Protein backbone atom coordinates (compact mmCIF):
# COMPACT_ATOMS: atom_id res chain seq x y z
CA UNK A 1 0.00 0.00 0.00
CA UNK A 2 1.30 3.44 -0.93
CA UNK A 3 0.37 6.25 1.40
CA UNK A 4 1.05 9.93 0.98
CA UNK A 5 1.57 11.83 4.23
CA UNK A 6 0.45 15.39 4.71
CA UNK A 7 2.09 17.57 7.37
CA UNK A 8 -0.83 16.56 9.61
CA UNK A 9 0.51 12.99 9.82
CA UNK A 10 4.14 13.97 10.34
CA UNK A 11 3.23 16.33 13.19
CA UNK A 12 1.19 13.56 14.84
CA UNK A 13 4.06 11.12 14.41
CA UNK A 14 6.56 13.59 15.86
CA UNK A 15 4.24 14.24 18.81
CA UNK A 16 3.96 10.49 19.48
CA UNK A 17 0.24 10.31 18.72
CA UNK A 18 -0.75 6.68 19.28
CA UNK A 19 -2.64 6.01 16.02
CA UNK A 20 0.06 7.59 13.88
CA UNK A 21 2.69 5.46 15.61
CA UNK A 22 0.58 2.32 15.22
CA UNK A 23 0.07 2.92 11.50
CA UNK A 24 3.80 3.55 11.05
CA UNK A 25 4.80 0.40 12.93
CA UNK A 26 2.29 -1.71 10.98
CA UNK A 27 3.84 -0.79 7.63
CA UNK A 28 5.91 -3.52 6.05
CA UNK A 29 9.08 -2.24 4.40
CA UNK A 30 8.78 -4.37 1.25
CA UNK A 31 5.06 -3.82 0.66
CA UNK A 32 4.20 -0.39 2.00
CA UNK A 33 5.68 3.06 1.84
CA UNK A 34 4.81 6.59 2.80
CA UNK A 35 5.46 9.27 0.24
CA UNK A 36 6.35 12.69 1.60
CA UNK A 37 6.44 15.65 -0.77
CA UNK A 38 9.25 18.17 -0.40
CA UNK A 39 6.45 20.68 0.20
CA UNK A 40 5.30 18.66 3.22
CA UNK A 41 8.91 18.31 4.33
CA UNK A 42 9.36 22.09 4.20
CA UNK A 43 6.10 22.84 5.95
CA UNK A 44 6.80 20.31 8.74
CA UNK A 45 10.37 21.61 9.12
CA UNK A 46 9.09 25.18 9.44
CA UNK A 47 6.39 24.31 11.97
CA UNK A 48 8.67 22.19 14.19
CA UNK A 49 11.29 24.94 14.05
CA UNK A 50 8.66 27.56 14.99
CA UNK A 51 7.62 25.43 17.95
CA UNK A 52 11.12 25.44 19.38
CA UNK A 53 12.64 22.23 18.04
CA UNK A 54 16.36 22.34 17.28
CA UNK A 55 17.31 22.22 13.60
CA UNK A 56 19.57 19.23 14.27
CA UNK A 57 16.66 17.36 15.92
CA UNK A 58 14.35 18.04 12.99
CA UNK A 59 17.04 16.81 10.59
CA UNK A 60 17.49 13.70 12.74
CA UNK A 61 13.74 13.08 12.66
CA UNK A 62 13.70 13.03 8.86
CA UNK A 63 16.88 10.95 8.63
CA UNK A 64 15.45 8.41 11.08
CA UNK A 65 12.11 8.10 9.27
CA UNK A 66 13.93 7.65 5.96
CA UNK A 67 16.21 5.02 7.54
CA UNK A 68 13.18 2.85 8.27
CA UNK A 69 12.81 2.43 4.47
CA UNK A 70 9.12 3.13 4.93
CA UNK A 71 9.31 6.78 3.94
CA UNK A 72 10.40 8.30 0.65
CA UNK A 73 10.85 12.02 0.15
CA UNK A 74 9.76 13.20 -3.29
CA UNK A 75 11.22 16.33 -4.91
CA UNK A 76 8.87 18.86 -6.41
CA UNK A 77 9.29 18.63 -10.18
CA UNK A 78 7.64 20.03 -13.31
CA UNK A 79 5.14 17.20 -13.60
CA UNK A 80 3.97 17.61 -10.01
CA UNK A 81 3.94 21.40 -10.42
CA UNK A 82 1.66 21.16 -13.50
CA UNK A 83 -0.66 18.71 -11.77
CA UNK A 84 -0.73 20.95 -8.67
CA UNK A 85 -1.82 23.91 -10.77
CA UNK A 86 -4.63 21.87 -12.30
CA UNK A 87 -5.77 20.52 -8.92
CA UNK A 88 -5.77 23.97 -7.35
CA UNK A 89 -7.84 25.43 -10.16
CA UNK A 90 -10.20 22.48 -10.60
CA UNK A 91 -11.01 21.95 -6.92
CA UNK A 92 -10.41 25.51 -5.65
CA UNK A 93 -7.97 24.39 -2.96
CA UNK A 94 -4.84 26.19 -1.67
CA UNK A 95 -1.72 25.55 -3.73
CA UNK A 96 0.05 23.69 -0.89
CA UNK A 97 -2.90 21.29 -0.57
CA UNK A 98 -2.82 20.89 -4.33
CA UNK A 99 0.92 20.08 -4.25
CA UNK A 100 0.34 17.36 -1.66
CA UNK A 101 -2.60 15.92 -3.60
CA UNK A 102 -0.72 16.04 -6.92
CA UNK A 103 2.28 14.27 -5.39
CA UNK A 104 -0.04 11.56 -4.05
CA UNK A 105 -1.66 11.16 -7.48
CA UNK A 106 1.56 11.09 -9.51
CA UNK A 107 3.25 8.68 -7.08
CA UNK A 108 0.20 6.39 -7.33
CA UNK A 109 -0.63 6.57 -3.63
CA UNK A 110 -3.83 4.81 -2.69
CA UNK A 111 -4.40 6.90 0.42
CA UNK A 112 -3.58 10.42 1.54
CA UNK A 113 -3.10 10.73 5.29
CA UNK A 114 -4.49 14.14 6.15
CA UNK A 115 -6.94 15.84 8.46
CA UNK A 116 -7.41 18.80 6.13
CA UNK A 117 -11.08 19.24 5.21
CA UNK A 118 -10.00 20.94 1.96
CA UNK A 119 -9.31 17.44 0.66
CA UNK A 120 -12.95 16.38 1.14
CA UNK A 121 -13.90 17.70 -2.29
CA UNK A 122 -11.04 15.71 -3.89
CA UNK A 123 -12.21 12.54 -2.16
CA UNK A 124 -15.83 13.23 -3.09
CA UNK A 125 -14.88 13.59 -6.75
CA UNK A 126 -12.75 10.45 -6.54
CA UNK A 127 -9.45 12.18 -7.25
CA UNK A 128 -7.92 10.36 -4.26
CA UNK A 129 -8.86 8.64 -1.01
CA UNK A 130 -8.20 10.42 2.27
CA UNK A 131 -7.71 8.81 5.66
CA UNK A 132 -7.91 10.75 8.91
CA UNK A 133 -8.81 10.12 12.54
CA UNK B 1 13.02 -11.31 38.95
CA UNK B 2 10.75 -8.44 38.01
CA UNK B 3 8.33 -9.01 35.15
CA UNK B 4 8.96 -6.94 32.09
CA UNK B 5 5.69 -5.39 30.93
CA UNK B 6 7.26 -4.78 27.53
CA UNK B 7 7.94 -8.47 27.14
CA UNK B 8 4.45 -9.59 28.16
CA UNK B 9 2.72 -7.09 25.90
CA UNK B 10 4.93 -7.68 22.91
CA UNK B 11 3.89 -9.78 19.95
CA UNK B 12 7.45 -11.12 19.68
CA UNK B 13 6.76 -14.34 21.52
CA UNK B 14 3.69 -15.15 19.42
CA UNK B 15 5.42 -14.13 16.20
CA UNK B 16 8.34 -16.44 16.91
CA UNK B 17 5.95 -19.28 17.73
CA UNK B 18 4.42 -18.89 14.27
CA UNK B 19 7.72 -18.68 12.41
CA UNK B 20 9.86 -21.30 14.15
CA UNK B 21 9.61 -25.06 14.54
CA UNK B 22 8.34 -26.25 17.88
CA UNK B 23 11.25 -28.12 19.47
CA UNK B 24 11.37 -29.66 22.91
CA UNK B 25 14.37 -31.33 24.55
CA UNK B 26 15.73 -32.27 27.97
CA UNK B 27 18.92 -30.80 29.30
CA UNK B 28 20.88 -31.13 32.53
CA UNK B 29 22.06 -28.28 34.66
CA UNK B 30 25.80 -28.18 35.34
CA UNK B 31 27.88 -26.45 37.95
CA UNK B 32 26.84 -22.91 38.92
CA UNK B 33 23.52 -23.37 37.06
CA UNK B 34 25.12 -23.64 33.63
CA UNK B 35 23.04 -25.15 30.84
CA UNK B 36 23.68 -25.84 27.16
CA UNK B 37 21.08 -24.89 24.58
CA UNK B 38 20.79 -27.93 22.28
CA UNK B 39 22.46 -27.51 18.88
CA UNK B 40 19.21 -28.06 16.97
CA UNK B 41 17.72 -25.01 18.71
CA UNK B 42 20.89 -22.95 18.31
CA UNK B 43 20.86 -23.69 14.59
CA UNK B 44 17.15 -23.05 14.20
CA UNK B 45 17.33 -19.64 15.88
CA UNK B 46 20.90 -18.76 14.84
CA UNK B 47 22.21 -18.50 18.39
CA UNK B 48 25.93 -17.78 18.33
CA UNK B 49 28.67 -17.57 20.93
CA UNK B 50 28.63 -14.14 22.53
CA UNK B 51 24.92 -13.50 21.86
CA UNK B 52 23.00 -11.81 24.65
CA UNK B 53 19.86 -13.51 25.91
CA UNK B 54 16.99 -12.21 28.01
CA UNK B 55 15.82 -14.63 30.68
CA UNK B 56 12.31 -14.36 32.14
CA UNK B 57 10.95 -16.36 35.03
CA UNK B 58 7.25 -16.86 34.30
CA UNK B 59 4.56 -17.47 36.93
CA UNK B 60 4.27 -21.24 37.40
CA UNK B 61 8.01 -21.81 37.11
CA UNK B 62 8.52 -21.77 33.34
CA UNK B 63 11.62 -19.94 32.22
CA UNK B 64 11.80 -18.19 28.86
CA UNK B 65 15.07 -17.47 27.10
CA UNK B 66 14.83 -14.87 24.37
CA UNK B 67 17.50 -13.73 22.00
CA UNK B 68 18.11 -10.03 22.40
CA UNK B 69 17.73 -8.42 18.99
CA UNK B 70 19.54 -5.32 17.83
CA UNK B 71 17.19 -2.30 17.74
CA UNK B 72 15.37 -1.87 14.44
CA UNK B 73 15.18 1.39 12.51
CA UNK B 74 11.64 1.79 13.91
CA UNK B 75 12.94 1.31 17.46
CA UNK B 76 15.61 3.96 16.88
CA UNK B 77 13.01 6.41 15.53
CA UNK B 78 10.62 5.95 18.43
CA UNK B 79 13.42 6.02 20.98
CA UNK B 80 14.50 9.37 19.50
CA UNK B 81 10.93 10.72 19.55
CA UNK B 82 10.58 9.80 23.24
CA UNK B 83 13.33 12.34 23.94
CA UNK B 84 11.68 15.13 21.95
CA UNK B 85 9.52 17.80 23.64
CA UNK B 86 5.78 17.63 22.93
CA UNK B 87 4.78 20.17 20.29
CA UNK B 88 0.96 20.11 20.62
CA UNK B 89 0.30 18.81 17.12
CA UNK B 90 -3.33 19.99 17.16
CA UNK B 91 -2.33 23.62 17.65
CA UNK B 92 0.49 23.31 15.12
CA UNK B 93 -1.91 21.82 12.57
CA UNK B 94 -4.50 24.57 13.15
CA UNK B 95 -1.78 27.14 12.45
CA UNK B 96 -0.82 25.38 9.23
CA UNK B 97 -4.41 25.22 8.02
CA UNK B 98 -4.78 28.95 8.68
CA UNK B 99 -1.51 29.66 6.82
CA UNK B 100 -2.63 27.59 3.81
CA UNK B 101 -5.96 29.38 3.65
CA UNK B 102 -4.28 32.77 3.96
CA UNK B 103 -1.98 31.99 1.03
CA UNK B 104 -5.00 30.89 -1.02
CA UNK B 105 -6.72 34.26 -0.67
PDB file of C-alpha atoms in Angstrom:
ATOM      1  CA  UNK A   1       0.000   0.000   0.000  1.00  0.00           C
ATOM      2  CA  UNK A   2       1.303   3.438  -0.931  1.00  0.00           C
ATOM      3  CA  UNK A   3       0.365   6.252   1.397  1.00  0.00           C
ATOM      4  CA  UNK A   4       1.054   9.932   0.982  1.00  0.00           C
ATOM      5  CA  UNK A   5       1.565  11.828   4.233  1.00  0.00           C
ATOM      6  CA  UNK A   6       0.446  15.385   4.713  1.00  0.00           C
ATOM      7  CA  UNK A   7       2.095  17.573   7.373  1.00  0.00           C
ATOM      8  CA  UNK A   8      -0.829  16.560   9.606  1.00  0.00           C
ATOM      9  CA  UNK A   9       0.507  12.991   9.821  1.00  0.00           C
ATOM     10  CA  UNK A  10       4.139  13.965  10.344  1.00  0.00           C
ATOM     11  CA  UNK A  11       3.228  16.331  13.195  1.00  0.00           C
ATOM     12  CA  UNK A  12       1.193  13.562  14.837  1.00  0.00           C
ATOM     13  CA  UNK A  13       4.058  11.124  14.406  1.00  0.00           C
ATOM     14  CA  UNK A  14       6.561  13.593  15.865  1.00  0.00           C
ATOM     15  CA  UNK A  15       4.239  14.241  18.812  1.00  0.00           C
ATOM     16  CA  UNK A  16       3.958  10.485  19.482  1.00  0.00           C
ATOM     17  CA  UNK A  17       0.244  10.310  18.720  1.00  0.00           C
ATOM     18  CA  UNK A  18      -0.754   6.685  19.281  1.00  0.00           C
ATOM     19  CA  UNK A  19      -2.638   6.005  16.016  1.00  0.00           C
ATOM     20  CA  UNK A  20       0.059   7.589  13.883  1.00  0.00           C
ATOM     21  CA  UNK A  21       2.694   5.456  15.612  1.00  0.00           C
ATOM     22  CA  UNK A  22       0.578   2.322  15.217  1.00  0.00           C
ATOM     23  CA  UNK A  23       0.073   2.921  11.505  1.00  0.00           C
ATOM     24  CA  UNK A  24       3.795   3.551  11.054  1.00  0.00           C
ATOM     25  CA  UNK A  25       4.804   0.401  12.933  1.00  0.00           C
ATOM     26  CA  UNK A  26       2.295  -1.714  10.976  1.00  0.00           C
ATOM     27  CA  UNK A  27       3.838  -0.792   7.625  1.00  0.00           C
ATOM     28  CA  UNK A  28       5.913  -3.520   6.046  1.00  0.00           C
ATOM     29  CA  UNK A  29       9.077  -2.240   4.398  1.00  0.00           C
ATOM     30  CA  UNK A  30       8.782  -4.366   1.254  1.00  0.00           C
ATOM     31  CA  UNK A  31       5.063  -3.824   0.665  1.00  0.00           C
ATOM     32  CA  UNK A  32       4.198  -0.389   1.997  1.00  0.00           C
ATOM     33  CA  UNK A  33       5.675   3.056   1.842  1.00  0.00           C
ATOM     34  CA  UNK A  34       4.807   6.590   2.797  1.00  0.00           C
ATOM     35  CA  UNK A  35       5.456   9.274   0.238  1.00  0.00           C
ATOM     36  CA  UNK A  36       6.354  12.693   1.595  1.00  0.00           C
ATOM     37  CA  UNK A  37       6.445  15.647  -0.771  1.00  0.00           C
ATOM     38  CA  UNK A  38       9.255  18.170  -0.400  1.00  0.00           C
ATOM     39  CA  UNK A  39       6.449  20.682   0.199  1.00  0.00           C
ATOM     40  CA  UNK A  40       5.296  18.664   3.223  1.00  0.00           C
ATOM     41  CA  UNK A  41       8.911  18.308   4.329  1.00  0.00           C
ATOM     42  CA  UNK A  42       9.358  22.090   4.201  1.00  0.00           C
ATOM     43  CA  UNK A  43       6.095  22.842   5.949  1.00  0.00           C
ATOM     44  CA  UNK A  44       6.797  20.311   8.738  1.00  0.00           C
ATOM     45  CA  UNK A  45      10.370  21.612   9.125  1.00  0.00           C
ATOM     46  CA  UNK A  46       9.086  25.181   9.440  1.00  0.00           C
ATOM     47  CA  UNK A  47       6.394  24.313  11.968  1.00  0.00           C
ATOM     48  CA  UNK A  48       8.673  22.194  14.190  1.00  0.00           C
ATOM     49  CA  UNK A  49      11.290  24.944  14.053  1.00  0.00           C
ATOM     50  CA  UNK A  50       8.664  27.564  14.992  1.00  0.00           C
ATOM     51  CA  UNK A  51       7.621  25.431  17.945  1.00  0.00           C
ATOM     52  CA  UNK A  52      11.117  25.443  19.376  1.00  0.00           C
ATOM     53  CA  UNK A  53      12.637  22.226  18.042  1.00  0.00           C
ATOM     54  CA  UNK A  54      16.358  22.345  17.278  1.00  0.00           C
ATOM     55  CA  UNK A  55      17.311  22.223  13.599  1.00  0.00           C
ATOM     56  CA  UNK A  56      19.572  19.231  14.267  1.00  0.00           C
ATOM     57  CA  UNK A  57      16.665  17.362  15.919  1.00  0.00           C
ATOM     58  CA  UNK A  58      14.349  18.043  12.987  1.00  0.00           C
ATOM     59  CA  UNK A  59      17.036  16.813  10.594  1.00  0.00           C
ATOM     60  CA  UNK A  60      17.492  13.703  12.742  1.00  0.00           C
ATOM     61  CA  UNK A  61      13.742  13.081  12.663  1.00  0.00           C
ATOM     62  CA  UNK A  62      13.698  13.031   8.864  1.00  0.00           C
ATOM     63  CA  UNK A  63      16.876  10.947   8.633  1.00  0.00           C
ATOM     64  CA  UNK A  64      15.450   8.407  11.075  1.00  0.00           C
ATOM     65  CA  UNK A  65      12.113   8.096   9.275  1.00  0.00           C
ATOM     66  CA  UNK A  66      13.928   7.648   5.957  1.00  0.00           C
ATOM     67  CA  UNK A  67      16.211   5.023   7.540  1.00  0.00           C
ATOM     68  CA  UNK A  68      13.179   2.855   8.270  1.00  0.00           C
ATOM     69  CA  UNK A  69      12.809   2.427   4.469  1.00  0.00           C
ATOM     70  CA  UNK A  70       9.116   3.133   4.930  1.00  0.00           C
ATOM     71  CA  UNK A  71       9.311   6.785   3.942  1.00  0.00           C
ATOM     72  CA  UNK A  72      10.395   8.296   0.650  1.00  0.00           C
ATOM     73  CA  UNK A  73      10.854  12.024   0.151  1.00  0.00           C
ATOM     74  CA  UNK A  74       9.764  13.199  -3.287  1.00  0.00           C
ATOM     75  CA  UNK A  75      11.225  16.335  -4.915  1.00  0.00           C
ATOM     76  CA  UNK A  76       8.866  18.865  -6.406  1.00  0.00           C
ATOM     77  CA  UNK A  77       9.292  18.626 -10.176  1.00  0.00           C
ATOM     78  CA  UNK A  78       7.645  20.033 -13.311  1.00  0.00           C
ATOM     79  CA  UNK A  79       5.140  17.196 -13.602  1.00  0.00           C
ATOM     80  CA  UNK A  80       3.968  17.608 -10.008  1.00  0.00           C
ATOM     81  CA  UNK A  81       3.939  21.400 -10.424  1.00  0.00           C
ATOM     82  CA  UNK A  82       1.665  21.158 -13.502  1.00  0.00           C
ATOM     83  CA  UNK A  83      -0.662  18.706 -11.766  1.00  0.00           C
ATOM     84  CA  UNK A  84      -0.732  20.946  -8.667  1.00  0.00           C
ATOM     85  CA  UNK A  85      -1.817  23.907 -10.766  1.00  0.00           C
ATOM     86  CA  UNK A  86      -4.632  21.866 -12.304  1.00  0.00           C
ATOM     87  CA  UNK A  87      -5.768  20.516  -8.922  1.00  0.00           C
ATOM     88  CA  UNK A  88      -5.772  23.970  -7.355  1.00  0.00           C
ATOM     89  CA  UNK A  89      -7.843  25.434 -10.164  1.00  0.00           C
ATOM     90  CA  UNK A  90     -10.204  22.479 -10.597  1.00  0.00           C
ATOM     91  CA  UNK A  91     -11.006  21.953  -6.918  1.00  0.00           C
ATOM     92  CA  UNK A  92     -10.408  25.506  -5.653  1.00  0.00           C
ATOM     93  CA  UNK A  93      -7.972  24.392  -2.960  1.00  0.00           C
ATOM     94  CA  UNK A  94      -4.841  26.191  -1.673  1.00  0.00           C
ATOM     95  CA  UNK A  95      -1.721  25.546  -3.725  1.00  0.00           C
ATOM     96  CA  UNK A  96       0.049  23.687  -0.888  1.00  0.00           C
ATOM     97  CA  UNK A  97      -2.898  21.295  -0.568  1.00  0.00           C
ATOM     98  CA  UNK A  98      -2.818  20.891  -4.331  1.00  0.00           C
ATOM     99  CA  UNK A  99       0.924  20.077  -4.249  1.00  0.00           C
ATOM    100  CA  UNK A 100       0.343  17.360  -1.662  1.00  0.00           C
ATOM    101  CA  UNK A 101      -2.599  15.916  -3.597  1.00  0.00           C
ATOM    102  CA  UNK A 102      -0.724  16.044  -6.917  1.00  0.00           C
ATOM    103  CA  UNK A 103       2.284  14.270  -5.387  1.00  0.00           C
ATOM    104  CA  UNK A 104      -0.045  11.564  -4.053  1.00  0.00           C
ATOM    105  CA  UNK A 105      -1.661  11.158  -7.481  1.00  0.00           C
ATOM    106  CA  UNK A 106       1.559  11.088  -9.513  1.00  0.00           C
ATOM    107  CA  UNK A 107       3.251   8.683  -7.084  1.00  0.00           C
ATOM    108  CA  UNK A 108       0.195   6.388  -7.333  1.00  0.00           C
ATOM    109  CA  UNK A 109      -0.626   6.573  -3.629  1.00  0.00           C
ATOM    110  CA  UNK A 110      -3.830   4.812  -2.686  1.00  0.00           C
ATOM    111  CA  UNK A 111      -4.400   6.901   0.423  1.00  0.00           C
ATOM    112  CA  UNK A 112      -3.580  10.420   1.543  1.00  0.00           C
ATOM    113  CA  UNK A 113      -3.099  10.734   5.291  1.00  0.00           C
ATOM    114  CA  UNK A 114      -4.494  14.139   6.146  1.00  0.00           C
ATOM    115  CA  UNK A 115      -6.938  15.843   8.462  1.00  0.00           C
ATOM    116  CA  UNK A 116      -7.407  18.796   6.129  1.00  0.00           C
ATOM    117  CA  UNK A 117     -11.076  19.237   5.208  1.00  0.00           C
ATOM    118  CA  UNK A 118     -10.004  20.942   1.960  1.00  0.00           C
ATOM    119  CA  UNK A 119      -9.308  17.443   0.657  1.00  0.00           C
ATOM    120  CA  UNK A 120     -12.950  16.382   1.137  1.00  0.00           C
ATOM    121  CA  UNK A 121     -13.895  17.695  -2.294  1.00  0.00           C
ATOM    122  CA  UNK A 122     -11.042  15.708  -3.894  1.00  0.00           C
ATOM    123  CA  UNK A 123     -12.212  12.536  -2.156  1.00  0.00           C
ATOM    124  CA  UNK A 124     -15.830  13.226  -3.091  1.00  0.00           C
ATOM    125  CA  UNK A 125     -14.881  13.590  -6.747  1.00  0.00           C
ATOM    126  CA  UNK A 126     -12.752  10.447  -6.541  1.00  0.00           C
ATOM    127  CA  UNK A 127      -9.450  12.182  -7.252  1.00  0.00           C
ATOM    128  CA  UNK A 128      -7.925  10.356  -4.258  1.00  0.00           C
ATOM    129  CA  UNK A 129      -8.864   8.643  -1.006  1.00  0.00           C
ATOM    130  CA  UNK A 130      -8.200  10.415   2.267  1.00  0.00           C
ATOM    131  CA  UNK A 131      -7.709   8.809   5.662  1.00  0.00           C
ATOM    132  CA  UNK A 132      -7.906  10.752   8.908  1.00  0.00           C
ATOM    133  CA  UNK A 133      -8.807  10.116  12.544  1.00  0.00           C
TER     134      UNK A 133
ATOM    135  CA  UNK B   1      13.024 -11.305  38.950  1.00  0.00           C
ATOM    136  CA  UNK B   2      10.745  -8.442  38.005  1.00  0.00           C
ATOM    137  CA  UNK B   3       8.329  -9.008  35.155  1.00  0.00           C
ATOM    138  CA  UNK B   4       8.955  -6.940  32.087  1.00  0.00           C
ATOM    139  CA  UNK B   5       5.686  -5.393  30.930  1.00  0.00           C
ATOM    140  CA  UNK B   6       7.264  -4.777  27.528  1.00  0.00           C
ATOM    141  CA  UNK B   7       7.942  -8.469  27.140  1.00  0.00           C
ATOM    142  CA  UNK B   8       4.454  -9.587  28.163  1.00  0.00           C
ATOM    143  CA  UNK B   9       2.718  -7.093  25.899  1.00  0.00           C
ATOM    144  CA  UNK B  10       4.931  -7.683  22.914  1.00  0.00           C
ATOM    145  CA  UNK B  11       3.894  -9.780  19.952  1.00  0.00           C
ATOM    146  CA  UNK B  12       7.451 -11.119  19.681  1.00  0.00           C
ATOM    147  CA  UNK B  13       6.756 -14.344  21.517  1.00  0.00           C
ATOM    148  CA  UNK B  14       3.689 -15.151  19.416  1.00  0.00           C
ATOM    149  CA  UNK B  15       5.418 -14.129  16.198  1.00  0.00           C
ATOM    150  CA  UNK B  16       8.344 -16.442  16.913  1.00  0.00           C
ATOM    151  CA  UNK B  17       5.950 -19.276  17.728  1.00  0.00           C
ATOM    152  CA  UNK B  18       4.416 -18.893  14.266  1.00  0.00           C
ATOM    153  CA  UNK B  19       7.723 -18.682  12.413  1.00  0.00           C
ATOM    154  CA  UNK B  20       9.864 -21.303  14.146  1.00  0.00           C
ATOM    155  CA  UNK B  21       9.613 -25.065  14.539  1.00  0.00           C
ATOM    156  CA  UNK B  22       8.338 -26.253  17.885  1.00  0.00           C
ATOM    157  CA  UNK B  23      11.252 -28.118  19.467  1.00  0.00           C
ATOM    158  CA  UNK B  24      11.371 -29.663  22.909  1.00  0.00           C
ATOM    159  CA  UNK B  25      14.373 -31.331  24.549  1.00  0.00           C
ATOM    160  CA  UNK B  26      15.731 -32.273  27.970  1.00  0.00           C
ATOM    161  CA  UNK B  27      18.924 -30.797  29.304  1.00  0.00           C
ATOM    162  CA  UNK B  28      20.876 -31.135  32.534  1.00  0.00           C
ATOM    163  CA  UNK B  29      22.060 -28.280  34.658  1.00  0.00           C
ATOM    164  CA  UNK B  30      25.802 -28.180  35.341  1.00  0.00           C
ATOM    165  CA  UNK B  31      27.882 -26.453  37.954  1.00  0.00           C
ATOM    166  CA  UNK B  32      26.839 -22.912  38.919  1.00  0.00           C
ATOM    167  CA  UNK B  33      23.524 -23.372  37.056  1.00  0.00           C
ATOM    168  CA  UNK B  34      25.123 -23.636  33.632  1.00  0.00           C
ATOM    169  CA  UNK B  35      23.043 -25.154  30.845  1.00  0.00           C
ATOM    170  CA  UNK B  36      23.681 -25.842  27.159  1.00  0.00           C
ATOM    171  CA  UNK B  37      21.080 -24.892  24.580  1.00  0.00           C
ATOM    172  CA  UNK B  38      20.786 -27.927  22.275  1.00  0.00           C
ATOM    173  CA  UNK B  39      22.456 -27.510  18.884  1.00  0.00           C
ATOM    174  CA  UNK B  40      19.215 -28.059  16.970  1.00  0.00           C
ATOM    175  CA  UNK B  41      17.724 -25.008  18.713  1.00  0.00           C
ATOM    176  CA  UNK B  42      20.893 -22.952  18.314  1.00  0.00           C
ATOM    177  CA  UNK B  43      20.865 -23.692  14.592  1.00  0.00           C
ATOM    178  CA  UNK B  44      17.151 -23.047  14.199  1.00  0.00           C
ATOM    179  CA  UNK B  45      17.335 -19.638  15.880  1.00  0.00           C
ATOM    180  CA  UNK B  46      20.902 -18.755  14.841  1.00  0.00           C
ATOM    181  CA  UNK B  47      22.210 -18.499  18.395  1.00  0.00           C
ATOM    182  CA  UNK B  48      25.930 -17.781  18.334  1.00  0.00           C
ATOM    183  CA  UNK B  49      28.667 -17.572  20.925  1.00  0.00           C
ATOM    184  CA  UNK B  50      28.627 -14.136  22.535  1.00  0.00           C
ATOM    185  CA  UNK B  51      24.920 -13.499  21.859  1.00  0.00           C
ATOM    186  CA  UNK B  52      23.003 -11.807  24.654  1.00  0.00           C
ATOM    187  CA  UNK B  53      19.856 -13.509  25.910  1.00  0.00           C
ATOM    188  CA  UNK B  54      16.988 -12.206  28.011  1.00  0.00           C
ATOM    189  CA  UNK B  55      15.817 -14.634  30.683  1.00  0.00           C
ATOM    190  CA  UNK B  56      12.314 -14.359  32.142  1.00  0.00           C
ATOM    191  CA  UNK B  57      10.950 -16.356  35.032  1.00  0.00           C
ATOM    192  CA  UNK B  58       7.247 -16.863  34.299  1.00  0.00           C
ATOM    193  CA  UNK B  59       4.558 -17.471  36.930  1.00  0.00           C
ATOM    194  CA  UNK B  60       4.271 -21.235  37.403  1.00  0.00           C
ATOM    195  CA  UNK B  61       8.008 -21.815  37.114  1.00  0.00           C
ATOM    196  CA  UNK B  62       8.517 -21.773  33.342  1.00  0.00           C
ATOM    197  CA  UNK B  63      11.623 -19.943  32.223  1.00  0.00           C
ATOM    198  CA  UNK B  64      11.802 -18.194  28.856  1.00  0.00           C
ATOM    199  CA  UNK B  65      15.067 -17.468  27.101  1.00  0.00           C
ATOM    200  CA  UNK B  66      14.827 -14.873  24.366  1.00  0.00           C
ATOM    201  CA  UNK B  67      17.498 -13.727  22.003  1.00  0.00           C
ATOM    202  CA  UNK B  68      18.105 -10.026  22.400  1.00  0.00           C
ATOM    203  CA  UNK B  69      17.734  -8.417  18.994  1.00  0.00           C
ATOM    204  CA  UNK B  70      19.538  -5.319  17.830  1.00  0.00           C
ATOM    205  CA  UNK B  71      17.192  -2.299  17.744  1.00  0.00           C
ATOM    206  CA  UNK B  72      15.374  -1.873  14.442  1.00  0.00           C
ATOM    207  CA  UNK B  73      15.181   1.392  12.513  1.00  0.00           C
ATOM    208  CA  UNK B  74      11.640   1.787  13.911  1.00  0.00           C
ATOM    209  CA  UNK B  75      12.942   1.306  17.460  1.00  0.00           C
ATOM    210  CA  UNK B  76      15.615   3.959  16.880  1.00  0.00           C
ATOM    211  CA  UNK B  77      13.012   6.406  15.528  1.00  0.00           C
ATOM    212  CA  UNK B  78      10.616   5.946  18.433  1.00  0.00           C
ATOM    213  CA  UNK B  79      13.420   6.017  20.978  1.00  0.00           C
ATOM    214  CA  UNK B  80      14.495   9.367  19.502  1.00  0.00           C
ATOM    215  CA  UNK B  81      10.930  10.718  19.547  1.00  0.00           C
ATOM    216  CA  UNK B  82      10.579   9.798  23.237  1.00  0.00           C
ATOM    217  CA  UNK B  83      13.329  12.336  23.942  1.00  0.00           C
ATOM    218  CA  UNK B  84      11.681  15.131  21.952  1.00  0.00           C
ATOM    219  CA  UNK B  85       9.524  17.796  23.637  1.00  0.00           C
ATOM    220  CA  UNK B  86       5.777  17.633  22.929  1.00  0.00           C
ATOM    221  CA  UNK B  87       4.775  20.171  20.294  1.00  0.00           C
ATOM    222  CA  UNK B  88       0.960  20.110  20.618  1.00  0.00           C
ATOM    223  CA  UNK B  89       0.303  18.814  17.116  1.00  0.00           C
ATOM    224  CA  UNK B  90      -3.330  19.993  17.156  1.00  0.00           C
ATOM    225  CA  UNK B  91      -2.334  23.615  17.651  1.00  0.00           C
ATOM    226  CA  UNK B  92       0.493  23.312  15.121  1.00  0.00           C
ATOM    227  CA  UNK B  93      -1.909  21.823  12.571  1.00  0.00           C
ATOM    228  CA  UNK B  94      -4.499  24.571  13.151  1.00  0.00           C
ATOM    229  CA  UNK B  95      -1.783  27.138  12.453  1.00  0.00           C
ATOM    230  CA  UNK B  96      -0.819  25.382   9.230  1.00  0.00           C
ATOM    231  CA  UNK B  97      -4.410  25.224   8.021  1.00  0.00           C
ATOM    232  CA  UNK B  98      -4.785  28.946   8.679  1.00  0.00           C
ATOM    233  CA  UNK B  99      -1.514  29.665   6.818  1.00  0.00           C
ATOM    234  CA  UNK B 100      -2.626  27.587   3.814  1.00  0.00           C
ATOM    235  CA  UNK B 101      -5.964  29.383   3.655  1.00  0.00           C
ATOM    236  CA  UNK B 102      -4.282  32.770   3.959  1.00  0.00           C
ATOM    237  CA  UNK B 103      -1.984  31.991   1.028  1.00  0.00           C
ATOM    238  CA  UNK B 104      -4.997  30.889  -1.025  1.00  0.00           C
ATOM    239  CA  UNK B 105      -6.725  34.257  -0.675  1.00  0.00           C
TER     240      UNK B 105
END
